[in-house]
mmCIF file of C-alpha atoms in Angstrom:
data_model
loop_
_atom_site.group_PDB
_atom_site.id
_atom_site.type_symbol
_atom_site.label_atom_id
_atom_site.label_comp_id
_atom_site.label_asym_id
_atom_site.label_seq_id
_atom_site.Cartn_x
_atom_site.Cartn_y
_atom_site.Cartn_z
ATOM 1 C CA MET R 1 41.154 -62.305 112.231
ATOM 2 C CA LYS R 2 37.861 -62.728 114.092
ATOM 3 C CA LEU R 3 39.554 -64.851 116.789
ATOM 4 C CA LYS R 4 42.348 -62.275 117.128
ATOM 5 C CA LYS R 5 39.758 -59.510 117.623
ATOM 6 C CA MET R 6 37.937 -61.541 120.295
ATOM 7 C CA LEU R 7 41.157 -62.158 122.183
ATOM 8 C CA ALA R 8 41.949 -58.451 122.059
ATOM 9 C CA VAL R 9 38.507 -57.518 123.406
ATOM 10 C CA GLY R 10 38.816 -60.224 126.076
ATOM 11 C CA ALA R 11 42.181 -58.895 127.117
ATOM 12 C CA VAL R 12 40.695 -55.458 127.557
ATOM 13 C CA VAL R 13 37.742 -56.820 129.539
ATOM 14 C CA PHE R 14 39.891 -58.982 131.764
ATOM 15 C CA GLY R 15 42.342 -56.135 132.099
ATOM 16 C CA PHE R 16 39.629 -53.883 133.466
ATOM 17 C CA ALA R 17 38.464 -56.723 135.710
ATOM 18 C CA ALA R 18 41.941 -57.107 137.081
ATOM 19 C CA VAL R 19 42.232 -53.408 137.720
ATOM 20 C CA TYR R 20 38.806 -53.394 139.390
ATOM 21 C CA ALA R 21 39.743 -56.400 141.536
ATOM 22 C CA GLN R 22 42.864 -54.624 142.680
ATOM 23 C CA ALA R 23 41.173 -51.289 143.449
ATOM 24 C CA ASP R 24 41.683 -50.289 147.075
ATOM 25 C CA THR R 25 38.794 -49.941 149.489
ATOM 26 C CA GLU R 26 38.807 -46.324 150.659
ATOM 27 C CA LEU R 27 38.198 -45.840 154.390
ATOM 28 C CA GLU R 28 37.421 -42.198 155.030
ATOM 29 C CA PHE R 29 37.492 -41.224 158.716
ATOM 30 C CA TRP R 30 36.385 -37.930 160.219
ATOM 31 C CA THR R 31 37.846 -36.156 163.231
ATOM 32 C CA MET R 32 36.815 -32.923 164.892
ATOM 33 C CA ASN R 33 39.016 -29.828 165.260
ATOM 34 C CA LEU R 34 42.401 -31.558 165.039
ATOM 35 C CA ALA R 35 43.806 -29.987 161.841
ATOM 36 C CA PRO R 36 46.215 -28.418 161.113
ATOM 37 C CA LYS R 37 47.859 -28.809 164.532
ATOM 38 C CA PHE R 38 48.070 -32.592 164.283
ATOM 39 C CA ASN R 39 48.561 -33.016 160.524
ATOM 40 C CA ASP R 40 51.932 -34.717 161.010
ATOM 41 C CA TYR R 41 50.451 -37.279 163.413
ATOM 42 C CA PHE R 42 47.530 -38.195 161.147
ATOM 43 C CA ASN R 43 49.571 -38.209 157.938
ATOM 44 C CA LYS R 44 51.990 -40.694 159.504
ATOM 45 C CA SER R 45 49.164 -42.732 160.991
ATOM 46 C CA VAL R 46 47.423 -43.004 157.603
ATOM 47 C CA ALA R 47 50.677 -43.975 155.877
ATOM 48 C CA ASP R 48 51.413 -46.648 158.499
ATOM 49 C CA PHE R 49 47.917 -48.140 158.215
ATOM 50 C CA ASN R 50 47.931 -48.189 154.423
ATOM 51 C CA LYS R 51 51.374 -49.815 154.321
ATOM 52 C CA ALA R 52 50.304 -52.542 156.743
ATOM 53 C CA ASN R 53 46.963 -53.189 155.020
ATOM 54 C CA PRO R 54 47.275 -53.708 151.249
ATOM 55 C CA GLY R 55 43.926 -53.183 149.543
ATOM 56 C CA LEU R 56 42.740 -50.661 152.139
ATOM 57 C CA THR R 57 43.318 -46.912 151.876
ATOM 58 C CA ALA R 58 42.618 -44.748 154.915
ATOM 59 C CA LYS R 59 41.716 -41.122 154.184
ATOM 60 C CA TRP R 60 41.654 -38.512 156.971
ATOM 61 C CA VAL R 61 39.135 -35.638 156.921
ATOM 62 C CA ASP R 62 38.959 -33.086 159.749
ATOM 63 C CA MET R 63 36.077 -30.656 160.312
ATOM 64 C CA ASN R 64 34.616 -28.399 162.982
ATOM 65 C CA TRP R 65 32.744 -30.242 165.711
ATOM 66 C CA ASP R 66 29.397 -28.625 164.802
ATOM 67 C CA GLN R 67 29.681 -29.908 161.199
ATOM 68 C CA ILE R 68 30.022 -33.563 162.188
ATOM 69 C CA GLN R 69 26.400 -34.457 162.958
ATOM 70 C CA PRO R 70 24.646 -32.701 160.026
ATOM 71 C CA LYS R 71 27.202 -33.958 157.512
ATOM 72 C CA LEU R 72 26.966 -37.488 158.887
ATOM 73 C CA ILE R 73 23.163 -37.533 158.766
ATOM 74 C CA ALA R 74 23.274 -36.243 155.180
ATOM 75 C CA SER R 75 25.833 -38.857 154.148
ATOM 76 C CA ILE R 76 23.806 -41.682 155.700
ATOM 77 C CA ALA R 77 20.700 -40.463 153.853
ATOM 78 C CA ALA R 78 22.689 -40.344 150.609
ATOM 79 C CA GLY R 79 23.957 -43.903 151.145
ATOM 80 C CA ASN R 80 27.591 -42.838 151.296
ATOM 81 C CA PRO R 81 28.689 -42.470 154.925
ATOM 82 C CA PRO R 82 32.380 -42.496 155.923
ATOM 83 C CA ALA R 83 33.998 -45.550 157.519
ATOM 84 C CA LEU R 84 34.551 -43.946 160.927
ATOM 85 C CA VAL R 85 33.480 -40.776 162.699
ATOM 86 C CA ASN R 86 34.971 -39.132 165.806
ATOM 87 C CA PHE R 87 32.191 -38.868 168.429
ATOM 88 C CA ASN R 88 31.892 -37.931 172.093
ATOM 89 C CA VAL R 89 30.022 -40.165 174.543
ATOM 90 C CA PRO R 90 26.600 -38.403 174.511
ATOM 91 C CA TRP R 91 26.569 -38.582 170.703
ATOM 92 C CA VAL R 92 27.306 -42.332 170.856
ATOM 93 C CA HIS R 93 24.243 -42.919 173.031
ATOM 94 C CA ASP R 94 22.070 -40.614 170.906
ATOM 95 C CA PHE R 95 23.005 -42.180 167.547
ATOM 96 C CA ALA R 96 22.887 -45.738 168.937
ATOM 97 C CA ALA R 97 19.318 -45.111 170.121
ATOM 98 C CA GLN R 98 18.458 -43.837 166.623
ATOM 99 C CA GLY R 99 20.001 -46.914 164.995
ATOM 100 C CA ASN R 100 22.398 -44.725 162.988
ATOM 101 C CA ILE R 101 25.647 -46.357 164.155
ATOM 102 C CA LEU R 102 26.613 -50.040 164.261
ATOM 103 C CA PRO R 103 27.272 -52.201 167.337
ATOM 104 C CA LEU R 104 30.905 -53.316 167.252
ATOM 105 C CA ASP R 105 30.991 -56.441 169.399
ATOM 106 C CA GLN R 106 31.433 -58.803 166.418
ATOM 107 C CA TYR R 107 34.415 -56.765 165.165
ATOM 108 C CA LEU R 108 36.272 -56.009 168.406
ATOM 109 C CA GLY R 109 37.403 -59.517 169.354
ATOM 110 C CA ALA R 110 40.374 -59.516 171.733
ATOM 111 C CA ALA R 111 40.807 -55.761 171.257
ATOM 112 C CA LYS R 112 37.841 -55.142 173.570
ATOM 113 C CA ASN R 113 39.922 -56.184 176.587
ATOM 114 C CA THR R 114 42.688 -53.712 175.772
ATOM 115 C CA TYR R 115 40.484 -50.698 176.608
ATOM 116 C CA SER R 116 39.946 -49.482 180.164
ATOM 117 C CA VAL R 117 36.870 -50.695 182.005
ATOM 118 C CA GLY R 118 35.471 -47.180 182.312
ATOM 119 C CA ALA R 119 35.922 -46.440 178.605
ATOM 120 C CA ILE R 120 34.042 -49.573 177.539
ATOM 121 C CA LYS R 121 31.218 -48.718 179.958
ATOM 122 C CA ASP R 122 31.026 -45.203 178.494
ATOM 123 C CA VAL R 123 30.331 -46.510 174.969
ATOM 124 C CA THR R 124 28.087 -49.445 175.882
ATOM 125 C CA VAL R 125 24.379 -48.973 175.100
ATOM 126 C CA ASN R 126 21.848 -51.663 176.061
ATOM 127 C CA GLY R 127 24.644 -54.195 176.512
ATOM 128 C CA LYS R 128 26.376 -53.554 173.171
ATOM 129 C CA VAL R 129 29.610 -51.652 172.488
ATOM 130 C CA TYR R 130 29.081 -48.870 169.927
ATOM 131 C CA ALA R 131 32.474 -47.121 169.699
ATOM 132 C CA PHE R 132 36.236 -47.590 169.735
ATOM 133 C CA PRO R 133 37.413 -45.644 172.820
ATOM 134 C CA TRP R 134 40.085 -43.073 171.975
ATOM 135 C CA TYR R 135 41.571 -40.201 174.001
ATOM 136 C CA ASN R 136 40.504 -38.934 177.409
ATOM 137 C CA SER R 137 41.660 -37.010 180.497
ATOM 138 C CA VAL R 138 40.852 -36.747 184.222
ATOM 139 C CA SER R 139 41.160 -34.223 187.027
ATOM 140 C CA ILE R 140 44.101 -34.249 189.434
ATOM 141 C CA ILE R 141 44.933 -32.177 192.522
ATOM 142 C CA ALA R 142 47.766 -29.661 192.230
ATOM 143 C CA TYR R 143 48.568 -28.105 195.591
ATOM 144 C CA ASN R 144 50.751 -25.403 197.110
ATOM 145 C CA LYS R 145 53.146 -27.278 199.424
ATOM 146 C CA ASP R 146 53.805 -24.245 201.620
ATOM 147 C CA ILE R 147 50.105 -23.625 202.332
ATOM 148 C CA LEU R 148 49.386 -27.294 203.055
ATOM 149 C CA ALA R 149 52.432 -27.506 205.357
ATOM 150 C CA LYS R 150 51.220 -24.430 207.237
ATOM 151 C CA ALA R 151 47.797 -26.100 207.589
ATOM 152 C CA GLY R 152 49.325 -29.352 208.807
ATOM 153 C CA VAL R 153 47.938 -31.412 205.915
ATOM 154 C CA LYS R 154 50.517 -34.123 205.351
ATOM 155 C CA ALA R 155 48.885 -36.694 203.033
ATOM 156 C CA ALA R 156 46.715 -36.712 199.942
ATOM 157 C CA PRO R 157 42.989 -37.390 200.580
ATOM 158 C CA LYS R 158 41.990 -41.012 200.031
ATOM 159 C CA ASN R 159 38.285 -40.268 199.556
ATOM 160 C CA PHE R 160 35.902 -37.339 199.190
ATOM 161 C CA ASP R 161 35.291 -36.995 202.924
ATOM 162 C CA GLU R 162 39.028 -36.587 203.509
ATOM 163 C CA PHE R 163 39.089 -34.043 200.675
ATOM 164 C CA VAL R 164 36.353 -32.072 202.491
ATOM 165 C CA LYS R 165 38.151 -32.370 205.831
ATOM 166 C CA ASP R 166 41.485 -31.247 204.355
ATOM 167 C CA GLY R 167 39.812 -28.230 202.766
ATOM 168 C CA GLN R 168 38.258 -27.192 206.056
ATOM 169 C CA GLN R 169 41.597 -27.581 207.840
ATOM 170 C CA ILE R 170 43.491 -25.567 205.212
ATOM 171 C CA THR R 171 41.113 -22.617 205.352
ATOM 172 C CA ALA R 172 40.775 -22.688 209.152
ATOM 173 C CA LYS R 173 44.562 -22.709 209.671
ATOM 174 C CA THR R 174 45.658 -20.366 206.870
ATOM 175 C CA GLY R 175 42.647 -18.219 205.951
ATOM 176 C CA VAL R 176 43.106 -19.188 202.286
ATOM 177 C CA PRO R 177 40.207 -20.801 200.368
ATOM 178 C CA ALA R 178 41.298 -24.386 199.806
ATOM 179 C CA TYR R 179 39.867 -25.062 196.347
ATOM 180 C CA ALA R 180 37.335 -24.110 193.684
ATOM 181 C CA PRO R 181 35.947 -27.358 192.210
ATOM 182 C CA LYS R 182 33.910 -26.858 189.045
ATOM 183 C CA LEU R 183 30.219 -27.009 190.007
ATOM 184 C CA GLY R 184 28.674 -26.383 186.594
ATOM 185 C CA ASN R 185 27.588 -30.018 186.096
ATOM 186 C CA PHE R 186 26.132 -31.215 189.377
ATOM 187 C CA VAL R 187 24.642 -34.305 187.723
ATOM 188 C CA GLY R 188 28.251 -35.391 187.304
ATOM 189 C CA TRP R 189 28.928 -34.858 191.005
ATOM 190 C CA PHE R 190 25.959 -37.083 191.905
ATOM 191 C CA TYR R 191 27.302 -39.845 189.655
ATOM 192 C CA TYR R 192 30.784 -39.363 191.134
ATOM 193 C CA ALA R 193 29.247 -39.929 194.597
ATOM 194 C CA GLY R 194 27.464 -43.071 193.380
ATOM 195 C CA LEU R 195 24.042 -41.422 193.646
ATOM 196 C CA PRO R 196 21.309 -41.961 191.031
ATOM 197 C CA VAL R 197 19.686 -39.047 189.218
ATOM 198 C CA VAL R 198 16.774 -40.620 187.291
ATOM 199 C CA GLU R 199 15.334 -44.057 188.055
ATOM 200 C CA ASN R 200 12.299 -45.678 186.431
ATOM 201 C CA GLY R 201 11.472 -42.444 184.653
ATOM 202 C CA LYS R 202 11.513 -40.280 187.780
ATOM 203 C CA ALA R 203 14.023 -37.822 189.251
ATOM 204 C CA VAL R 204 15.337 -39.190 192.561
ATOM 205 C CA PHE R 205 18.040 -36.748 193.620
ATOM 206 C CA ASN R 206 16.320 -35.555 196.826
ATOM 207 C CA SER R 207 17.019 -38.633 198.986
ATOM 208 C CA PRO R 208 18.729 -38.210 202.391
ATOM 209 C CA LYS R 209 22.042 -39.250 200.790
ATOM 210 C CA HIS R 210 21.710 -36.602 198.066
ATOM 211 C CA ILE R 211 20.828 -33.957 200.653
ATOM 212 C CA ALA R 212 23.810 -34.903 202.816
ATOM 213 C CA PHE R 213 26.133 -34.771 199.808
ATOM 214 C CA VAL R 214 25.018 -31.287 198.711
ATOM 215 C CA GLN R 215 25.135 -30.119 202.341
ATOM 216 C CA LYS R 216 28.886 -30.803 202.330
ATOM 217 C CA PHE R 217 29.314 -28.212 199.572
ATOM 218 C CA ALA R 218 27.057 -25.753 201.419
ATOM 219 C CA ASP R 219 29.151 -26.171 204.576
ATOM 220 C CA LEU R 220 32.386 -25.666 202.618
ATOM 221 C CA TYR R 221 31.014 -22.518 201.028
ATOM 222 C CA LYS R 222 29.818 -21.088 204.346
ATOM 223 C CA ALA R 223 33.234 -21.703 205.918
ATOM 224 C CA GLY R 224 35.031 -19.954 203.064
ATOM 225 C CA VAL R 225 36.725 -23.156 201.901
ATOM 226 C CA MET R 226 35.468 -22.334 198.400
ATOM 227 C CA PRO R 227 35.644 -18.757 197.018
ATOM 228 C CA LYS R 228 32.429 -16.734 196.895
ATOM 229 C CA ASP R 229 32.374 -16.830 193.083
ATOM 230 C CA VAL R 230 32.973 -20.603 192.854
ATOM 231 C CA PHE R 231 29.999 -21.105 190.517
ATOM 232 C CA LYS R 232 31.706 -18.828 187.972
ATOM 233 C CA VAL R 233 35.069 -20.572 188.162
ATOM 234 C CA GLU R 234 36.041 -22.467 185.023
ATOM 235 C CA PHE R 235 39.384 -23.755 183.719
ATOM 236 C CA GLU R 236 41.051 -20.378 183.151
ATOM 237 C CA GLN R 237 39.764 -18.737 186.346
ATOM 238 C CA GLU R 238 40.935 -21.647 188.492
ATOM 239 C CA ILE R 239 44.461 -21.488 187.079
ATOM 240 C CA ALA R 240 44.580 -17.724 187.640
ATOM 241 C CA ALA R 241 43.359 -18.090 191.236
ATOM 242 C CA TYR R 242 45.939 -20.800 192.023
ATOM 243 C CA ASN R 243 48.803 -18.964 190.327
ATOM 244 C CA SER R 244 48.065 -15.823 192.363
ATOM 245 C CA GLY R 245 47.808 -17.698 195.685
ATOM 246 C CA LYS R 246 44.063 -17.114 196.086
ATOM 247 C CA ILE R 247 43.355 -20.849 196.457
ATOM 248 C CA ALA R 248 45.573 -23.585 197.873
ATOM 249 C CA MET R 249 44.728 -26.287 195.339
ATOM 250 C CA MET R 250 43.654 -26.765 191.734
ATOM 251 C CA THR R 251 41.282 -29.635 190.972
ATOM 252 C CA THR R 252 41.635 -29.748 187.221
ATOM 253 C CA ALA R 253 43.150 -31.403 184.165
ATOM 254 C CA PRO R 254 46.933 -31.909 184.360
ATOM 255 C CA GLN R 255 47.631 -29.578 181.429
ATOM 256 C CA ALA R 256 46.809 -26.673 183.761
ATOM 257 C CA LEU R 257 50.225 -27.244 185.326
ATOM 258 C CA LYS R 258 51.913 -26.159 182.095
ATOM 259 C CA ARG R 259 50.272 -22.766 182.564
ATOM 260 C CA THR R 260 51.515 -22.519 186.136
ATOM 261 C CA GLU R 261 54.995 -23.516 185.004
ATOM 262 C CA THR R 262 54.968 -20.718 182.415
ATOM 263 C CA ASP R 263 53.010 -17.971 184.193
ATOM 264 C CA ALA R 264 53.868 -18.410 187.892
ATOM 265 C CA LYS R 265 57.311 -19.949 188.291
ATOM 266 C CA ALA R 266 57.548 -19.272 192.058
ATOM 267 C CA VAL R 267 54.220 -21.047 192.699
ATOM 268 C CA TYR R 268 55.180 -23.848 190.325
ATOM 269 C CA ALA R 269 58.390 -24.468 192.290
ATOM 270 C CA LYS R 270 56.357 -25.321 195.406
ATOM 271 C CA THR R 271 53.576 -27.274 193.661
ATOM 272 C CA GLY R 272 52.875 -30.906 194.483
ATOM 273 C CA VAL R 273 50.491 -33.294 192.733
ATOM 274 C CA ALA R 274 48.042 -35.938 193.965
ATOM 275 C CA LYS R 275 45.194 -38.026 192.596
ATOM 276 C CA PHE R 276 41.714 -36.599 192.823
ATOM 277 C CA PRO R 277 40.124 -39.164 195.164
ATOM 278 C CA VAL R 278 37.308 -41.437 194.064
ATOM 279 C CA ASP R 279 34.068 -41.645 196.037
ATOM 280 C CA ALA R 280 31.288 -44.226 196.277
ATOM 281 C CA GLY R 281 30.777 -44.119 192.491
ATOM 282 C CA LYS R 282 34.382 -45.417 192.061
ATOM 283 C CA MET R 283 34.846 -42.988 189.161
ATOM 284 C CA ALA R 284 37.726 -40.646 188.390
ATOM 285 C CA PHE R 285 36.386 -37.104 188.071
ATOM 286 C CA GLY R 286 36.757 -34.812 185.071
ATOM 287 C CA ALA R 287 36.773 -37.301 182.172
ATOM 288 C CA TRP R 288 35.382 -36.654 178.676
ATOM 289 C CA LEU R 289 36.040 -39.622 176.383
ATOM 290 C CA MET R 290 36.393 -39.220 172.615
ATOM 291 C CA ASP R 291 35.941 -42.212 170.324
ATOM 292 C CA PHE R 292 35.236 -43.505 166.797
ATOM 293 C CA VAL R 293 31.930 -44.983 165.591
ATOM 294 C CA ILE R 294 30.955 -46.849 162.407
ATOM 295 C CA PRO R 295 27.891 -45.240 160.783
ATOM 296 C CA LYS R 296 24.964 -47.265 159.492
ATOM 297 C CA GLY R 297 25.389 -47.919 155.758
ATOM 298 C CA THR R 298 29.193 -48.004 155.770
ATOM 299 C CA LYS R 299 30.130 -50.166 152.775
ATOM 300 C CA ASP R 300 32.688 -52.423 154.493
ATOM 301 C CA PRO R 301 32.154 -52.451 158.301
ATOM 302 C CA ALA R 302 34.826 -55.113 158.870
ATOM 303 C CA ALA R 303 37.449 -52.987 157.101
ATOM 304 C CA ALA R 304 36.231 -49.892 158.968
ATOM 305 C CA ALA R 305 36.619 -51.797 162.236
ATOM 306 C CA LYS R 306 40.174 -52.723 161.270
ATOM 307 C CA LEU R 307 40.967 -49.024 160.941
ATOM 308 C CA GLY R 308 39.102 -48.253 164.188
ATOM 309 C CA VAL R 309 41.161 -50.775 166.131
ATOM 310 C CA PHE R 310 44.367 -49.446 164.533
ATOM 311 C CA LEU R 311 43.642 -45.799 165.398
ATOM 312 C CA THR R 312 42.830 -46.674 169.013
ATOM 313 C CA ASN R 313 45.415 -49.360 169.774
ATOM 314 C CA ASP R 314 48.103 -48.870 172.431
ATOM 315 C CA GLU R 315 50.786 -47.648 170.053
ATOM 316 C CA SER R 316 48.536 -45.153 168.243
ATOM 317 C CA GLN R 317 47.044 -43.758 171.446
ATOM 318 C CA VAL R 318 50.437 -43.265 173.127
ATOM 319 C CA ALA R 319 51.742 -41.546 169.982
ATOM 320 C CA PHE R 320 48.707 -39.255 169.902
ATOM 321 C CA SER R 321 49.170 -38.367 173.586
ATOM 322 C CA LYS R 322 52.787 -37.447 172.887
ATOM 323 C CA ALA R 323 51.588 -35.223 170.042
ATOM 324 C CA THR R 324 48.927 -33.451 172.108
ATOM 325 C CA GLU R 325 50.813 -33.431 175.466
ATOM 326 C CA THR R 326 47.371 -33.023 177.078
ATOM 327 C CA THR R 327 45.439 -36.242 176.451
ATOM 328 C CA PHE R 328 45.629 -39.794 177.779
ATOM 329 C CA PRO R 329 44.980 -43.205 176.216
ATOM 330 C CA SER R 330 41.808 -45.126 176.942
ATOM 331 C CA THR R 331 43.768 -48.386 176.775
ATOM 332 C CA LYS R 332 45.103 -50.097 179.906
ATOM 333 C CA LYS R 333 48.590 -50.788 178.537
ATOM 334 C CA GLY R 334 48.865 -47.354 176.932
ATOM 335 C CA ASN R 335 48.724 -45.616 180.307
ATOM 336 C CA LEU R 336 51.557 -47.824 181.588
ATOM 337 C CA ASP R 337 53.920 -46.513 178.893
ATOM 338 C CA PRO R 338 57.129 -44.906 180.258
ATOM 339 C CA TYR R 339 56.070 -41.608 178.659
ATOM 340 C CA PHE R 340 53.446 -41.342 181.405
ATOM 341 C CA GLN R 341 54.910 -43.372 184.253
ATOM 342 C CA ALA R 342 58.496 -42.084 184.181
ATOM 343 C CA GLY R 343 57.345 -38.973 186.046
ATOM 344 C CA ALA R 344 55.861 -40.849 189.012
ATOM 345 C CA LYS R 345 58.856 -40.052 191.219
ATOM 346 C CA SER R 346 59.921 -36.856 189.471
ATOM 347 C CA ALA R 347 60.267 -33.572 191.339
ATOM 348 C CA ASP R 348 58.747 -31.795 188.358
ATOM 349 C CA ALA R 349 55.008 -31.114 188.755
ATOM 350 C CA VAL R 350 54.138 -31.489 185.054
ATOM 351 C CA GLU R 351 55.794 -34.910 184.926
ATOM 352 C CA GLN R 352 54.134 -35.910 188.213
ATOM 353 C CA GLY R 353 50.751 -34.781 186.905
ATOM 354 C CA ARG R 354 51.121 -36.874 183.772
ATOM 355 C CA ALA R 355 51.877 -39.997 185.828
ATOM 356 C CA VAL R 356 49.136 -39.368 188.395
ATOM 357 C CA ALA R 357 46.469 -38.801 185.744
ATOM 358 C CA ALA R 358 47.503 -41.906 183.790
ATOM 359 C CA GLN R 359 47.160 -43.978 186.974
ATOM 360 C CA SER R 360 43.547 -42.787 187.310
ATOM 361 C CA MET R 361 42.455 -43.504 183.752
ATOM 362 C CA ASP R 362 41.005 -46.966 184.366
ATOM 363 C CA ASN R 363 38.266 -45.349 186.496
ATOM 364 C CA ALA R 364 37.636 -42.462 184.094
ATOM 365 C CA ARG R 365 33.955 -42.068 183.202
ATOM 366 C CA THR R 366 32.068 -39.430 181.247
ATOM 367 C CA LEU R 367 29.531 -38.314 183.852
ATOM 368 C CA THR R 368 26.444 -37.221 181.927
ATOM 369 C CA ILE R 369 22.832 -38.295 181.534
ATOM 370 C CA PRO R 370 22.477 -40.079 178.171
ATOM 371 C CA PRO R 371 20.654 -38.014 175.502
ATOM 372 C CA GLY R 372 16.954 -38.754 175.251
ATOM 373 C CA VAL R 373 16.406 -39.365 178.971
ATOM 374 C CA LEU R 374 15.463 -35.727 179.682
ATOM 375 C CA PRO R 375 12.627 -34.304 177.528
ATOM 376 C CA ASP R 376 13.757 -30.684 178.039
ATOM 377 C CA GLU R 377 17.408 -31.183 178.912
ATOM 378 C CA ALA R 378 18.651 -27.570 178.867
ATOM 379 C CA ALA R 379 15.779 -26.217 180.988
ATOM 380 C CA MET R 380 15.918 -29.158 183.409
ATOM 381 C CA ASN R 381 19.670 -28.877 183.944
ATOM 382 C CA LYS R 382 19.348 -25.113 184.470
ATOM 383 C CA LYS R 383 16.654 -25.684 187.093
ATOM 384 C CA LEU R 384 18.875 -28.163 188.941
ATOM 385 C CA GLN R 385 21.904 -25.875 188.760
ATOM 386 C CA ASP R 386 19.914 -22.853 189.964
ATOM 387 C CA GLU R 387 18.567 -24.770 192.954
ATOM 388 C CA ILE R 388 21.995 -26.226 193.790
ATOM 389 C CA GLN R 389 23.544 -22.757 193.686
ATOM 390 C CA ASP R 390 20.821 -21.354 195.965
ATOM 391 C CA ALA R 391 21.413 -24.208 198.418
ATOM 392 C CA VAL R 392 25.221 -24.049 198.385
ATOM 393 C CA GLU R 393 25.265 -20.247 198.716
ATOM 394 C CA GLY R 394 22.851 -20.407 201.651
ATOM 395 C CA ARG R 395 19.748 -18.806 200.169
ATOM 396 C CA LYS R 396 17.646 -21.947 200.553
ATOM 397 C CA PRO R 397 17.815 -25.128 202.689
ATOM 398 C CA VAL R 398 19.342 -27.994 200.722
ATOM 399 C CA LYS R 399 16.283 -30.247 201.121
ATOM 400 C CA ALA R 400 13.897 -27.531 199.905
ATOM 401 C CA ALA R 401 16.109 -26.811 196.884
ATOM 402 C CA LEU R 402 16.396 -30.462 195.846
ATOM 403 C CA ASP R 403 12.670 -31.078 196.442
ATOM 404 C CA GLU R 404 11.828 -28.173 194.137
ATOM 405 C CA ALA R 405 14.216 -29.329 191.414
ATOM 406 C CA VAL R 406 12.928 -32.923 191.618
ATOM 407 C CA ALA R 407 9.308 -31.738 191.386
ATOM 408 C CA ALA R 408 10.140 -29.634 188.319
ATOM 409 C CA TRP R 409 11.972 -32.528 186.650
ATOM 410 C CA ASN R 410 9.173 -35.012 187.349
ATOM 411 C CA GLU R 411 6.601 -32.607 185.910
ATOM 412 C CA LYS R 412 8.599 -32.670 182.659
ATOM 413 C CA LEU R 413 9.305 -36.413 182.795
ATOM 414 C CA LYS R 414 5.651 -37.466 183.150
ATOM 415 C CA LYS R 415 4.601 -35.689 179.930
#
């Protein structure tokens, strides 16, 4: 009787042990502002991962972008962070510097080489990769064929100087402002031109090369190549100006073409598409990479990395781009998929734009100063923007404006 009781107890104990041994490892991953629009994509993605990985259970949680950081910090403090979190590039650099996310080099293996060169550079901090690159986009040029033909512009610009020259020719020949590039982040323009902003703890953007670069914008503004309110032009205003014939080109993300197709069919019918040229920085303009990081304290980093690689592999990224219709993969092979490249020779501007943008993705970079470099980032960026605007709009010589901004930055940087 005693032996029978012991066997029964043992069976229960071993039964629980077996159940415990078979319990799945839950891998919760957070995204920002993607539900409910992309519920179908993520539900299928989770199901596919769980089916292919017995013992692992992915769980998707979406939240507003401004909830991500406080909730993550709280979860790390509580010892229960999620497996993966959707970050942008500045957050990657900020949290890597704090030691609150894990370097991924030991988990990436061969997958590292599947991502574009620019994407890996974006998420590398002090020589270590801290994120799985995910979706991105870049600027393209959409142009009115009739206006460019009237101006005698026959080929897409191969570099920024040709872009400037074409703009001057368009406005001189037709009287129409050529374009309204977004000037709200001039640090990004310096990086695009291959010009440094801060070196060895000092602001350095008043060199002769920086002055010459900003002078090009001042000359364009003075000649009417850019509209008088160019510093107020954002995504919506640029589309409206192009659709109404007030500018000859858009220099924006390819999804803007969908708006032209819908809102201005006559303009859309005579719209062509070209790459936005690279400059000395060898970077495609207009990128903003999203990614996934593994927080410090995640219980099973190797399993989290398995999910990170799955969510950002070629197949997943192409499928997500098809779902959004506005984003592009950060993987090399993903951008070669027929979904993007089939439009390369199409007469349809939306299809052309998708192909042209995909061909630029390998050079896509997120052009910002990493968090922590500037001690008073908002005030310093405002000072630079104010001085740039004064210089471009002709209220101050370019050299004087950049000298004043550099002096103000260095006063902050030396404290």
